[in-house]
């Protein structure tokens, strides 16, 4: 199940539509090799099939499909799963949509379970209202005011194809035109207000929120219209107006055009982050289809987290004015807790991306993107550009602005190199910069922030360690898990011995716990285990399972069990040895004798294995 779908499921926005039996029936009816073979060119290699990964760029095939287990896994990008995961990822579907597509392929009739609904009915109504409103706005270009809006778009060189792709429309100037239209479609004004396209007065009379505005529908990652952004035509305030927060629309969790940009973002592992809806639309029109925008508010950590799911690099392409520079810094800071590489494009004298492309062309814009500076280098460049370095006070002021950012650089080598660069550009000594960085960290407010960063970094390191070593566990644990997951009958034959082992790895401990639990429930299957794991855990287990170096038999499993027991006894003996050394120093002969007996007993047990 995709992470996005899981999140929506937890939030109660989507409910399971079909039963578990249907999920299993489809899984048994659709062969994963046949399915994936329709999308990529698979070649048989031993027991498996391999191909160039469809989810990231590569020259050597690392994408592997296992017909026996009905799973796929890419050793390059760690993307993996079953038929549902593949179709959801490749076609950008949710779980239910993937089920329906696969059921149709297999000729299986899906019957909704009693008491279940595909989506919360009220939320579904809001989506229907937004969709109908978007259709209405799009159709209003033929109205009197709409013709002026259309002329404005043509003047801005927006093509008909772009208008259609982004569903750009026009909201008439009337106070109740949209409300009357939606009421004819049997929608209630109170639901229109919940959807954020209508407001109400004290006397419970409703009026349209968006009037005489160019309308930009805002879609979520699934392509559902969850809100709108409106730009005033002519005089009036505010110039830009977004939908309010609604059950379907939270600005900080969404990005404009994320659904349209997703394929190119995944292909390039890069996103272009902009300020304006028109900037994004015109960028897409000119071939830069990985462009997205924040939703009229400051870019948030939640939006940064959304992007970090799909890309490794973000290029900030904000307006070149003072407000744009401030927004650029805020946006870059939102990525401070991630490993995303943030670069900043310099548009020079042009106001925004749309303006730049119109005046300089596509190739010049691509050149600007390719030359985008890493965030700190951008800060340094802008600071120098707006300072007189012959003036000591201005030089000091600039160094003060830069010092906190230098102090936040996690990588020691990178920090050292940037200190050298800054010292050279400002014509100051590295020692003075290092001193200022150290002094800055002693400031109470900055120290508090720094401590928080240290805590978060420790958690991050612990998480990475858990994923790389502790979560998986020692080699013996992973080898045993490998055999049991590849052939569940091995687990069933040895489960009594396996259940006595104390596992160090959180992932191995969890997996063997699930195997025991599912065996007791009579539901033991490879896919049942996968379904109970998180996306990150699933990737690790798929990676472990795909390794077929181990001979697949009970004897090999017993050998790994023996190795684990030996290791456990060794640790226990080391602990006793430490205690013995302590008691010997203390002169506690009776306690020492008792421990020696225990040590010998453990040694004999270990030798018998």
Coordinates of C-alpha atoms in Angstrom, one line a residue:
X1 CA 0.0 0.0 0.0
X2 CA 1.4 3.4 -0.9
X3 CA 2.5 5.8 1.8
X4 CA 0.0 8.4 0.5
X5 CA -2.8 6.0 0.6
X6 CA -1.9 4.7 4.0
X7 CA -1.9 8.3 5.3
X8 CA -5.3 9.0 3.9
X9 CA -6.6 5.7 5.3
X10 CA -5.4 6.6 8.8
X11 CA -7.0 10.1 8.5
X12 CA -10.3 8.4 7.7
X13 CA -10.6 10.0 4.2
X14 CA -10.6 6.7 2.4
X15 CA -12.1 3.5 3.6
X16 CA -11.5 0.0 2.3
X17 CA -14.0 -0.7 -0.4
X18 CA -13.5 -4.4 -1.1
X19 CA -12.6 -7.2 1.3
X20 CA -9.4 -9.0 2.0
X21 CA -10.6 -12.1 0.1
X22 CA -10.9 -10.1 -3.0
X23 CA -7.3 -8.7 -2.5
X24 CA -6.0 -12.2 -2.3
X25 CA -8.0 -13.5 -5.2
X26 CA -6.7 -10.8 -7.5
X27 CA -3.1 -11.4 -6.2
X28 CA -3.4 -15.1 -7.1
X29 CA -5.0 -14.4 -10.5
X30 CA -2.5 -11.8 -11.9
X31 CA 1.0 -12.9 -12.5
X32 CA 3.5 -10.2 -11.6
X33 CA 5.9 -11.1 -14.5
X34 CA 3.1 -10.7 -17.0
X35 CA 1.9 -7.5 -15.5
X36 CA 5.3 -5.7 -15.2
X37 CA 6.3 -7.1 -18.6
X38 CA 3.7 -5.0 -20.2
X39 CA 5.4 -1.8 -18.9
X40 CA 9.1 -2.7 -19.1
X41 CA 11.3 -5.1 -21.1
X42 CA 12.0 -8.0 -18.8
X43 CA 14.8 -10.5 -19.4
X44 CA 15.1 -13.8 -17.7
X45 CA 18.2 -14.2 -15.6
X46 CA 18.4 -17.5 -13.6
X47 CA 15.2 -17.9 -11.6
X48 CA 14.3 -14.2 -11.9
X49 CA 13.6 -11.5 -14.5
X50 CA 15.5 -8.2 -14.7
X51 CA 15.1 -4.9 -16.3
X52 CA 16.1 -1.2 -16.2
X53 CA 14.2 0.3 -13.3
X54 CA 11.1 2.3 -14.4
X55 CA 11.3 4.4 -11.2
X56 CA 14.8 5.8 -11.5
X57 CA 17.4 6.4 -14.2
X58 CA 20.0 3.7 -14.5
X59 CA 22.3 2.1 -17.2
X60 CA 22.7 -1.3 -15.6
X61 CA 19.5 -3.3 -14.7
X62 CA 19.0 -3.5 -11.0
X63 CA 15.2 -4.0 -11.1
X64 CA 14.4 -7.7 -10.3
X65 CA 11.0 -9.6 -10.5
X66 CA 10.6 -12.8 -8.6
X67 CA 7.8 -15.0 -10.1
X68 CA 7.8 -17.5 -7.2
X69 CA 7.2 -14.9 -4.6
X70 CA 5.2 -12.6 -6.9
X71 CA 7.3 -9.6 -5.8
X72 CA 9.6 -7.0 -7.4
X73 CA 12.5 -5.1 -6.0
X74 CA 15.0 -2.6 -7.3
X75 CA 18.5 -2.8 -5.7
X76 CA 19.2 0.8 -7.0
X77 CA 16.3 2.8 -5.6
X78 CA 14.9 0.2 -3.1
X79 CA 11.5 0.4 -4.6
X80 CA 9.6 -2.9 -4.2
X81 CA 6.4 -4.7 -3.5
X82 CA 3.7 -6.8 -5.2
X83 CA 1.3 -6.2 -8.1
X84 CA -0.6 -3.6 -6.2
X85 CA 2.5 -1.6 -5.3
X86 CA 3.8 -1.7 -8.9
X87 CA 0.5 -0.4 -10.4
X88 CA 0.0 2.3 -7.8
X89 CA 3.6 3.5 -8.2
X90 CA 3.7 3.3 -12.0
X91 CA 0.2 4.6 -12.8
X92 CA -0.1 6.9 -9.7
X93 CA -3.2 5.2 -8.5
X94 CA -4.6 4.6 -5.0
X95 CA -5.0 1.1 -3.7
X96 CA -8.7 0.8 -4.6
X97 CA -8.1 2.1 -8.1
X98 CA -5.3 -0.4 -8.5
X99 CA -7.6 -3.2 -7.3
X100 CA -10.3 -2.3 -9.8
X101 CA -7.8 -2.2 -12.7
X102 CA -6.3 -5.6 -11.7
X103 CA -9.7 -7.1 -11.1
X104 CA -10.8 -6.0 -14.6
X105 CA -7.7 -7.6 -16.1
X106 CA -8.3 -10.8 -14.2
X107 CA -12.0 -10.9 -15.0
X108 CA -13.0 -10.8 -11.4
X109 CA -16.2 -9.0 -10.3
X110 CA -15.6 -6.8 -7.3
X111 CA -18.5 -6.5 -4.8
X112 CA -18.4 -3.8 -2.2
X113 CA -18.4 -5.0 1.4
X114 CA -21.5 -4.1 3.4
X115 CA -21.1 -1.1 5.6
X116 CA -18.0 0.1 3.7
X117 CA -17.8 3.2 1.5
X118 CA -15.1 4.2 -0.8
X119 CA -14.7 7.6 0.8
X120 CA -16.3 9.5 3.6
X121 CA -19.6 10.6 2.0
X122 CA -19.3 14.2 3.2
X123 CA -15.7 14.6 2.0
X124 CA -16.7 13.0 -1.3
X125 CA -19.4 15.6 -1.7
X126 CA -16.9 18.4 -1.3
X127 CA -14.7 16.9 -4.0
X128 CA -17.7 16.7 -6.3
X129 CA -18.5 20.4 -5.6
X130 CA -14.9 21.4 -6.3
X131 CA -14.9 19.4 -9.6
X132 CA -18.2 21.0 -10.7
X133 CA -17.0 24.4 -9.7
X134 CA -13.8 23.9 -11.8
X135 CA -16.0 22.8 -14.8
X136 CA -18.1 25.9 -14.4
X137 CA -15.1 28.3 -14.1
X138 CA -13.6 26.7 -17.2
X139 CA -16.8 27.2 -19.2
X140 CA -17.1 30.8 -18.1
X141 CA -14.5 31.9 -20.6
X142 CA -17.3 32.4 -23.0
X143 CA -19.1 34.9 -20.7
X144 CA -18.5 38.7 -21.1
X145 CA -16.0 38.9 -18.2
X146 CA -14.6 35.5 -19.2
X147 CA -13.6 36.9 -22.6
X148 CA -11.5 39.5 -20.9
X149 CA -9.9 36.8 -18.8
X150 CA -9.2 34.8 -21.9
X151 CA -7.7 37.8 -23.6
X152 CA -5.4 38.3 -20.5
X153 CA -4.2 34.7 -20.7
X154 CA -3.6 34.9 -24.5
X155 CA -1.6 38.1 -23.8
X156 CA 0.4 36.2 -21.2
X157 CA 1.0 33.6 -24.0
X158 CA -0.8 30.8 -22.1
X159 CA -1.8 28.2 -24.7
X160 CA -5.2 26.4 -24.9
X161 CA -3.4 23.2 -24.1
X162 CA -2.0 24.7 -20.9
X163 CA -5.4 26.1 -19.9
X164 CA -6.8 22.6 -20.3
X165 CA -4.0 20.8 -18.5
X166 CA -4.2 23.1 -15.5
X167 CA -8.0 23.5 -15.7
X168 CA -7.5 27.3 -15.6
X169 CA -10.9 29.1 -15.5
X170 CA -12.7 32.3 -14.7
X171 CA -15.0 33.2 -11.8
X172 CA -17.7 35.7 -12.8
X173 CA -18.1 38.9 -10.9
X174 CA -21.6 38.0 -9.7
X175 CA -22.1 37.4 -6.0
X176 CA -24.2 34.2 -6.5
X177 CA -23.6 33.0 -10.0
X178 CA -21.7 29.9 -8.9
X179 CA -24.0 29.2 -6.0
X180 CA -27.0 29.2 -8.3
X181 CA -25.3 26.9 -10.8
X182 CA -24.3 24.4 -8.1
X183 CA -27.8 24.5 -6.5
X184 CA -29.1 23.5 -9.9
X185 CA -26.8 20.5 -9.7
X186 CA -28.5 19.6 -6.3
X187 CA -25.6 20.7 -4.1
X188 CA -26.4 22.5 -0.8
X189 CA -25.0 26.0 0.0
X190 CA -23.8 24.7 3.4
X191 CA -21.7 22.1 1.7
X192 CA -20.4 24.8 -0.7
X193 CA -19.2 26.7 2.4
X194 CA -17.5 23.6 3.8
X195 CA -15.8 23.2 0.4
X196 CA -14.5 26.8 0.7
X197 CA -16.1 28.3 -2.4
X198 CA -18.9 30.1 -0.6
X199 CA -19.2 32.3 2.4
X200 CA -22.2 33.1 4.6
X201 CA -23.5 36.3 6.2
X202 CA -25.0 36.6 9.7
X203 CA -28.5 36.3 8.1
X204 CA -27.4 32.9 6.7
X205 CA -27.3 34.2 3.1
X206 CA -24.5 32.7 1.0
X207 CA -22.3 34.5 -1.5
X208 CA -19.5 33.3 -3.8
X209 CA -16.0 33.6 -2.3
X210 CA -14.3 34.0 -5.7
X211 CA -15.5 36.8 -8.0
X212 CA -14.0 38.3 -11.1
X213 CA -10.9 36.2 -10.7
X214 CA -8.7 34.0 -12.9
X215 CA -9.1 30.6 -11.2
X216 CA -6.4 27.9 -10.7
X217 CA -7.8 24.6 -9.4
X218 CA -5.5 23.1 -6.8
X219 CA -5.2 19.3 -7.0
X220 CA -3.8 16.8 -4.6
X221 CA -1.3 14.1 -5.6
X222 CA -4.2 11.9 -6.8
X223 CA -5.5 14.6 -9.1
X224 CA -8.6 15.4 -7.0
X225 CA -9.5 19.1 -6.9
X226 CA -9.2 20.1 -3.2
X227 CA -9.2 23.9 -3.5
X228 CA -8.7 27.0 -5.6
X229 CA -6.4 29.9 -6.1
X230 CA -7.8 33.1 -7.6
X231 CA -6.1 36.1 -9.1
X232 CA -8.1 39.3 -9.3
X233 CA -8.6 40.8 -12.8
X234 CA -8.5 44.5 -12.7
X235 CA -8.6 46.6 -9.5
X236 CA -9.3 44.9 -6.2
X237 CA -7.8 43.3 -3.1
X238 CA -6.5 40.9 -2.3
X239 CA -4.6 40.3 -5.5
X240 CA -4.4 36.6 -4.8
X241 CA -7.0 34.6 -2.8
X242 CA -6.9 31.0 -1.9
X243 CA -9.5 28.6 -0.6
X244 CA -9.7 28.6 3.2
X245 CA -8.6 25.5 5.2
X246 CA -11.2 22.8 4.7
X247 CA -11.5 19.0 5.5
X248 CA -10.0 18.4 2.1
X249 CA -7.5 21.3 1.8
X250 CA -4.7 22.0 4.2
X251 CA -2.2 24.4 2.5
X252 CA 0.8 23.2 4.4
X253 CA 0.4 19.6 3.3
X254 CA -0.1 20.3 -0.5
X255 CA 1.8 21.9 -3.4
X256 CA 0.4 23.4 -6.6
X257 CA 0.7 21.0 -9.6
X258 CA 2.2 18.2 -7.5
X259 CA 0.2 15.6 -9.4
X260 CA 1.3 17.0 -12.8
X261 CA 5.0 17.3 -11.7
X262 CA 5.3 13.9 -10.1
X263 CA 6.4 11.8 -13.1
X264 CA 9.2 14.2 -14.0
X265 CA 10.2 14.7 -10.4
X266 CA 10.6 11.0 -10.0
X267 CA 12.5 10.7 -13.3
X268 CA 15.0 13.4 -12.5
X269 CA 14.8 13.2 -8.7
X270 CA 14.6 17.0 -8.8
X271 CA 11.8 19.5 -8.2
X272 CA 11.7 23.2 -9.2
X273 CA 10.0 25.1 -6.4
X274 CA 8.3 28.4 -7.4
X275 CA 6.1 31.1 -5.9
X276 CA 3.3 31.7 -8.5
X277 CA 0.7 29.5 -10.1
X278 CA 1.4 31.2 -13.5
X279 CA 5.1 30.6 -13.1
X280 CA 4.4 26.9 -12.7
X281 CA 2.0 26.7 -15.6
X282 CA 4.3 28.5 -18.0
X283 CA 7.3 26.4 -16.8
X284 CA 5.3 23.3 -17.7
X285 CA 4.3 24.8 -21.0
X286 CA 8.0 25.3 -21.8
X287 CA 9.0 21.7 -20.9
X288 CA 10.0 22.1 -17.2
X289 CA 7.3 19.8 -16.0
X290 CA 8.9 19.2 -12.5
X291 CA 7.8 22.6 -11.3
X292 CA 5.5 23.1 -8.3
X293 CA 4.6 26.0 -6.1
X294 CA 3.7 26.6 -2.5
X295 CA 0.1 27.7 -1.9
X296 CA 0.2 31.4 -1.4
X297 CA 1.8 31.0 2.1
X298 CA 5.3 30.6 3.4
X299 CA 6.8 27.2 2.4
X300 CA 6.4 24.8 5.3
X301 CA 8.4 21.8 6.8
X302 CA 5.4 19.6 5.9
X303 CA 5.7 20.7 2.2
X304 CA 9.4 20.0 2.4
X305 CA 8.7 16.5 3.8
X306 CA 6.2 15.9 0.9
X307 CA 8.9 16.8 -1.7
X308 CA 11.5 14.7 0.1
X309 CA 9.5 11.6 -0.6
X310 CA 10.1 11.9 -4.3
X311 CA 13.3 13.9 -4.9
X312 CA 16.8 14.3 -3.7
X313 CA 17.3 17.9 -4.9
X314 CA 15.2 21.0 -5.0
X315 CA 15.9 24.1 -7.0
X316 CA 14.3 27.3 -5.6
X317 CA 13.2 29.6 -8.4
X318 CA 11.5 32.4 -6.5
X319 CA 11.0 36.0 -7.6
X320 CA 14.1 38.1 -7.8
X321 CA 12.8 41.0 -5.6
X322 CA 13.6 41.5 -1.9
X323 CA 10.4 39.7 -0.9
X324 CA 11.4 36.8 -3.2
X325 CA 14.9 36.7 -1.6
X326 CA 13.4 36.5 1.9
X327 CA 11.0 33.8 0.8
X328 CA 13.9 31.9 -0.7
X329 CA 15.7 31.8 2.6
X330 CA 12.6 30.7 4.5
X331 CA 12.0 27.9 2.0
X332 CA 15.6 26.7 2.2
X333 CA 15.4 26.7 6.0
X334 CA 12.3 24.4 5.8
X335 CA 14.7 21.7 4.4
X336 CA 17.2 22.1 7.3
X337 CA 16.2 18.8 8.8
X338 CA 16.3 16.8 5.6
X339 CA 19.1 15.5 3.4
X340 CA 17.7 17.3 0.4
X341 CA 20.2 19.3 -1.7
X342 CA 18.8 22.8 -2.0
X343 CA 20.1 25.0 -4.8
X344 CA 18.9 28.5 -5.8
X345 CA 18.5 29.8 -9.3
X346 CA 19.4 33.5 -10.0
X347 CA 17.0 35.1 -12.4
X348 CA 19.1 38.3 -12.5
X349 CA 17.0 41.4 -13.5
X350 CA 13.9 39.5 -14.4
X351 CA 11.1 39.5 -11.9
X352 CA 10.0 35.8 -12.0
X353 CA 10.3 32.6 -13.9
X354 CA 7.5 33.4 -16.3
X355 CA 9.0 36.8 -17.1
X356 CA 12.4 35.3 -17.5
X357 CA 11.3 32.6 -20.0
X358 CA 9.3 35.1 -22.1
X359 CA 12.2 37.5 -22.4
X360 CA 15.1 35.1 -22.6
X361 CA 13.7 31.8 -23.9
X362 CA 13.7 28.2 -22.8
X363 CA 17.4 27.5 -23.3
X364 CA 18.5 30.5 -21.2
X365 CA 16.2 29.4 -18.4
X366 CA 17.6 25.8 -18.5
X367 CA 21.1 27.4 -18.3
X368 CA 20.1 29.3 -15.2
X369 CA 18.7 26.1 -13.6
X370 CA 21.9 24.2 -14.4
X371 CA 24.0 27.0 -12.8
X372 CA 21.9 27.2 -9.7
X373 CA 24.0 27.7 -6.6
X374 CA 23.9 25.6 -3.4
X375 CA 22.0 27.5 -0.8
X376 CA 24.9 28.8 1.2
X377 CA 26.8 29.9 -1.9
X378 CA 23.7 31.8 -2.9
X379 CA 23.5 33.5 0.5
X380 CA 27.1 34.5 0.2
X381 CA 26.7 35.8 -3.4
X382 CA 23.6 37.9 -2.6
X383 CA 25.2 39.3 0.5
X384 CA 28.3 40.4 -1.4
X385 CA 26.2 41.9 -4.2
X386 CA 24.3 44.0 -1.7
X387 CA 27.2 45.1 0.5
X388 CA 30.1 47.5 0.1
X389 CA 33.0 45.3 1.3
X390 CA 35.3 48.3 1.4
X391 CA 33.2 49.5 4.4
X392 CA 34.3 47.6 7.5
X393 CA 30.9 47.9 9.2
X394 CA 29.1 46.4 6.1
X395 CA 31.6 43.6 6.0
X396 CA 31.0 42.9 9.7
X397 CA 27.3 43.0 9.2
X398 CA 27.4 40.5 6.3
X399 CA 29.7 38.1 8.3
X400 CA 27.2 38.3 11.2
X401 CA 24.4 37.2 8.8
X402 CA 26.4 34.4 7.4
X403 CA 27.8 33.0 10.6
X404 CA 24.6 31.3 11.9
X405 CA 24.2 29.5 8.6
X406 CA 27.9 28.4 8.6
X407 CA 27.3 27.1 12.2
X408 CA 24.4 25.0 11.0
X409 CA 26.3 23.1 8.3
X410 CA 26.4 19.5 9.6
X411 CA 29.2 18.1 7.5
X412 CA 32.6 19.2 8.9
X413 CA 34.4 19.1 5.5
X414 CA 31.6 21.2 3.9
X415 CA 31.7 23.7 6.8
X416 CA 35.5 24.0 6.5
X417 CA 35.4 24.6 2.7
X418 CA 32.6 27.2 3.1
X419 CA 34.6 29.0 5.8
X420 CA 37.6 29.1 3.4
X421 CA 35.4 30.4 0.6
X422 CA 33.7 33.0 2.8
X423 CA 37.0 34.2 4.3
X424 CA 38.5 34.6 0.7
X425 CA 35.4 36.4 -0.6
X426 CA 35.2 38.8 2.3
X427 CA 39.0 39.1 2.6
X428 CA 39.0 38.2 6.3
X429 CA 40.8 35.4 8.2
X430 CA 39.4 31.9 8.7
X431 CA 40.3 32.1 12.3
X432 CA 38.1 35.2 12.9
X433 CA 35.2 33.4 11.2
X434 CA 35.6 30.2 13.3
X435 CA 35.8 32.4 16.4
X436 CA 32.5 34.1 15.5
X437 CA 30.9 30.8 14.8
X438 CA 31.9 29.5 18.2
X439 CA 30.8 32.7 19.9
X440 CA 27.4 32.6 18.0
X441 CA 26.8 29.1 19.4
X442 CA 27.2 30.3 22.9
X443 CA 24.4 32.8 22.6
X444 CA 21.4 31.5 24.7
X445 CA 18.8 31.7 21.9
X446 CA 21.0 30.1 19.3
X447 CA 22.3 27.6 21.8
X448 CA 18.8 26.5 22.5
X449 CA 18.1 26.1 18.8
X450 CA 21.4 24.3 18.4
X451 CA 20.6 21.9 21.2
X452 CA 17.3 21.1 19.5
X453 CA 19.2 20.5 16.2
X454 CA 21.6 18.2 18.1
X455 CA 18.7 16.2 19.5
X456 CA 17.1 15.9 16.1
X457 CA 20.5 14.9 14.6
X458 CA 20.9 12.2 17.3
X459 CA 17.5 10.9 16.5
X460 CA 18.3 11.0 12.8
X461 CA 21.6 9.1 13.3
X462 CA 19.8 6.6 15.5
X463 CA 17.1 6.1 12.9
X464 CA 19.7 5.6 10.1
X465 CA 21.6 3.2 12.3
X466 CA 18.4 1.3 13.0
X467 CA 17.7 1.1 9.3
X468 CA 21.2 0.1 8.4
X469 CA 22.4 -2.2 11.2
X470 CA 20.4 -2.5 14.4
X471 CA 17.0 -2.7 12.6
X472 CA 18.2 -5.5 10.4
X473 CA 20.3 -7.1 13.1
X474 CA 23.4 -9.3 13.0
X475 CA 24.3 -11.2 9.8
X476 CA 23.1 -14.5 11.5
X477 CA 19.7 -13.0 12.1
X478 CA 19.2 -11.7 8.5
X479 CA 20.4 -15.0 7.0
X480 CA 17.9 -16.9 9.1
X481 CA 15.1 -14.4 8.2
X482 CA 16.2 -14.8 4.5
X483 CA 15.6 -18.6 4.6
X484 CA 12.3 -18.4 6.5
X485 CA 10.9 -15.7 4.2
X486 CA 12.0 -17.5 1.1
X487 CA 10.5 -20.8 2.3
X488 CA 7.9 -20.5 5.1
X489 CA 7.9 -24.3 5.6
X490 CA 11.5 -23.9 7.1
X491 CA 10.0 -21.6 9.7
X492 CA 7.2 -23.9 10.4
X493 CA 9.6 -26.9 11.0
X494 CA 11.9 -24.9 13.2
X495 CA 9.6 -22.4 14.9
X496 CA 10.1 -23.9 18.4
X497 CA 13.8 -23.3 18.2
X498 CA 13.4 -19.9 16.5
X499 CA 11.0 -18.7 19.2
X500 CA 13.7 -19.2 21.9
X501 CA 16.2 -16.8 20.2
X502 CA 16.6 -13.3 21.6
X503 CA 17.0 -11.0 18.5
X504 CA 19.0 -7.8 18.6
X505 CA 17.6 -6.3 15.4
X506 CA 14.3 -4.6 15.7
X507 CA 13.3 -5.7 12.2
X508 CA 14.3 -9.3 12.6
X509 CA 12.5 -9.3 16.0
X510 CA 9.4 -7.8 14.4
X511 CA 9.4 -10.2 11.4
X512 CA 9.8 -13.4 13.5
X513 CA 7.1 -12.1 15.9
X514 CA 4.8 -11.6 12.9
X515 CA 5.6 -15.1 11.6
X516 CA 4.7 -16.6 15.0
X517 CA 1.5 -14.5 15.2
X518 CA 0.3 -15.4 11.7
X519 CA 1.1 -19.1 12.2
X520 CA -1.0 -19.1 15.3
X521 CA -3.8 -17.4 13.5
X522 CA -3.5 -19.8 10.5
X523 CA -2.8 -16.9 8.2
X524 CA 0.9 -17.5 7.5
X525 CA 1.9 -16.2 4.1
X526 CA 4.7 -14.1 2.6
X527 CA 2.3 -11.3 1.6
X528 CA 0.5 -11.2 5.0
X529 CA 3.9 -10.5 6.6
X530 CA 4.6 -7.7 4.1
X531 CA 1.2 -6.1 4.6
X532 CA 1.9 -5.6 8.3
X533 CA 5.2 -3.9 7.8
X534 CA 5.9 -0.2 7.2
X535 CA 7.1 0.9 3.8
X536 CA 10.6 1.2 5.1
X537 CA 10.5 -2.2 6.7
X538 CA 9.1 -3.7 3.6
X539 CA 12.0 -2.4 1.5
X540 CA 14.5 -4.0 3.9
X541 CA 12.6 -7.4 4.0
X542 CA 12.3 -7.5 0.2
X543 CA 16.0 -6.7 -0.1
X544 CA 16.8 -9.6 2.3
X545 CA 14.5 -12.0 0.6
X546 CA 15.9 -11.3 -2.9
X547 CA 19.3 -12.6 -1.8
X548 CA 19.4 -16.3 -2.8
X549 CA 23.1 -17.1 -1.9
X550 CA 22.0 -19.3 1.0
X551 CA 21.1 -23.0 0.2
X552 CA 17.4 -23.2 0.8
X553 CA 17.1 -26.1 3.3
X554 CA 16.5 -26.8 7.0
X555 CA 20.1 -27.8 7.6
X556 CA 21.3 -24.3 6.6
X557 CA 18.7 -22.7 8.8
X558 CA 19.8 -24.9 11.8
X559 CA 23.4 -23.8 11.2
X560 CA 22.3 -20.2 11.5
X561 CA 20.2 -20.9 14.6
X562 CA 23.3 -22.6 16.1
X563 CA 25.4 -19.6 15.3
X564 CA 22.9 -17.2 16.9
X565 CA 22.8 -19.4 20.1
X566 CA 26.6 -19.5 20.2
X567 CA 26.7 -15.7 19.9
X568 CA 24.1 -15.3 22.6
X569 CA 26.1 -17.6 25.0
X570 CA 29.3 -15.7 24.1
X571 CA 27.8 -12.4 25.2
X572 CA 26.5 -13.9 28.4
X573 CA 29.9 -15.4 29.2
X574 CA 31.6 -12.0 28.5
X575 CA 29.2 -10.4 31.0
X576 CA 30.0 -13.0 33.6
X577 CA 33.8 -12.6 33.0
X578 CA 33.4 -8.9 33.7
X579 CA 31.7 -9.6 37.0
X580 CA 34.3 -12.2 37.9
X581 CA 37.1 -9.7 37.4
X582 CA 35.3 -7.2 39.6
X583 CA 34.7 -9.8 42.4
X584 CA 38.3 -10.9 42.2
X585 CA 39.5 -7.3 42.8
X586 CA 37.0 -7.1 45.7
X587 CA 38.3 -10.4 47.2
X588 CA 34.8 -12.0 47.1
X589 CA 35.8 -15.6 46.8
X590 CA 32.4 -17.2 47.4
X591 CA 30.7 -15.0 44.8
X592 CA 33.6 -15.7 42.4
X593 CA 33.3 -19.4 42.8
X594 CA 29.6 -19.3 41.9
X595 CA 30.2 -17.3 38.8
X596 CA 33.0 -19.7 37.7
X597 CA 30.6 -22.6 37.9
X598 CA 28.1 -20.7 35.8
X599 CA 30.8 -19.7 33.3
X600 CA 31.9 -23.3 32.9
X601 CA 28.3 -24.4 32.4
X602 CA 27.8 -21.9 29.6
X603 CA 31.1 -22.8 28.0
X604 CA 30.0 -26.5 27.9
X605 CA 26.7 -25.5 26.4
X606 CA 28.4 -23.5 23.7
X607 CA 30.8 -26.3 22.9
X608 CA 27.9 -28.8 22.4
X609 CA 26.2 -26.6 19.7

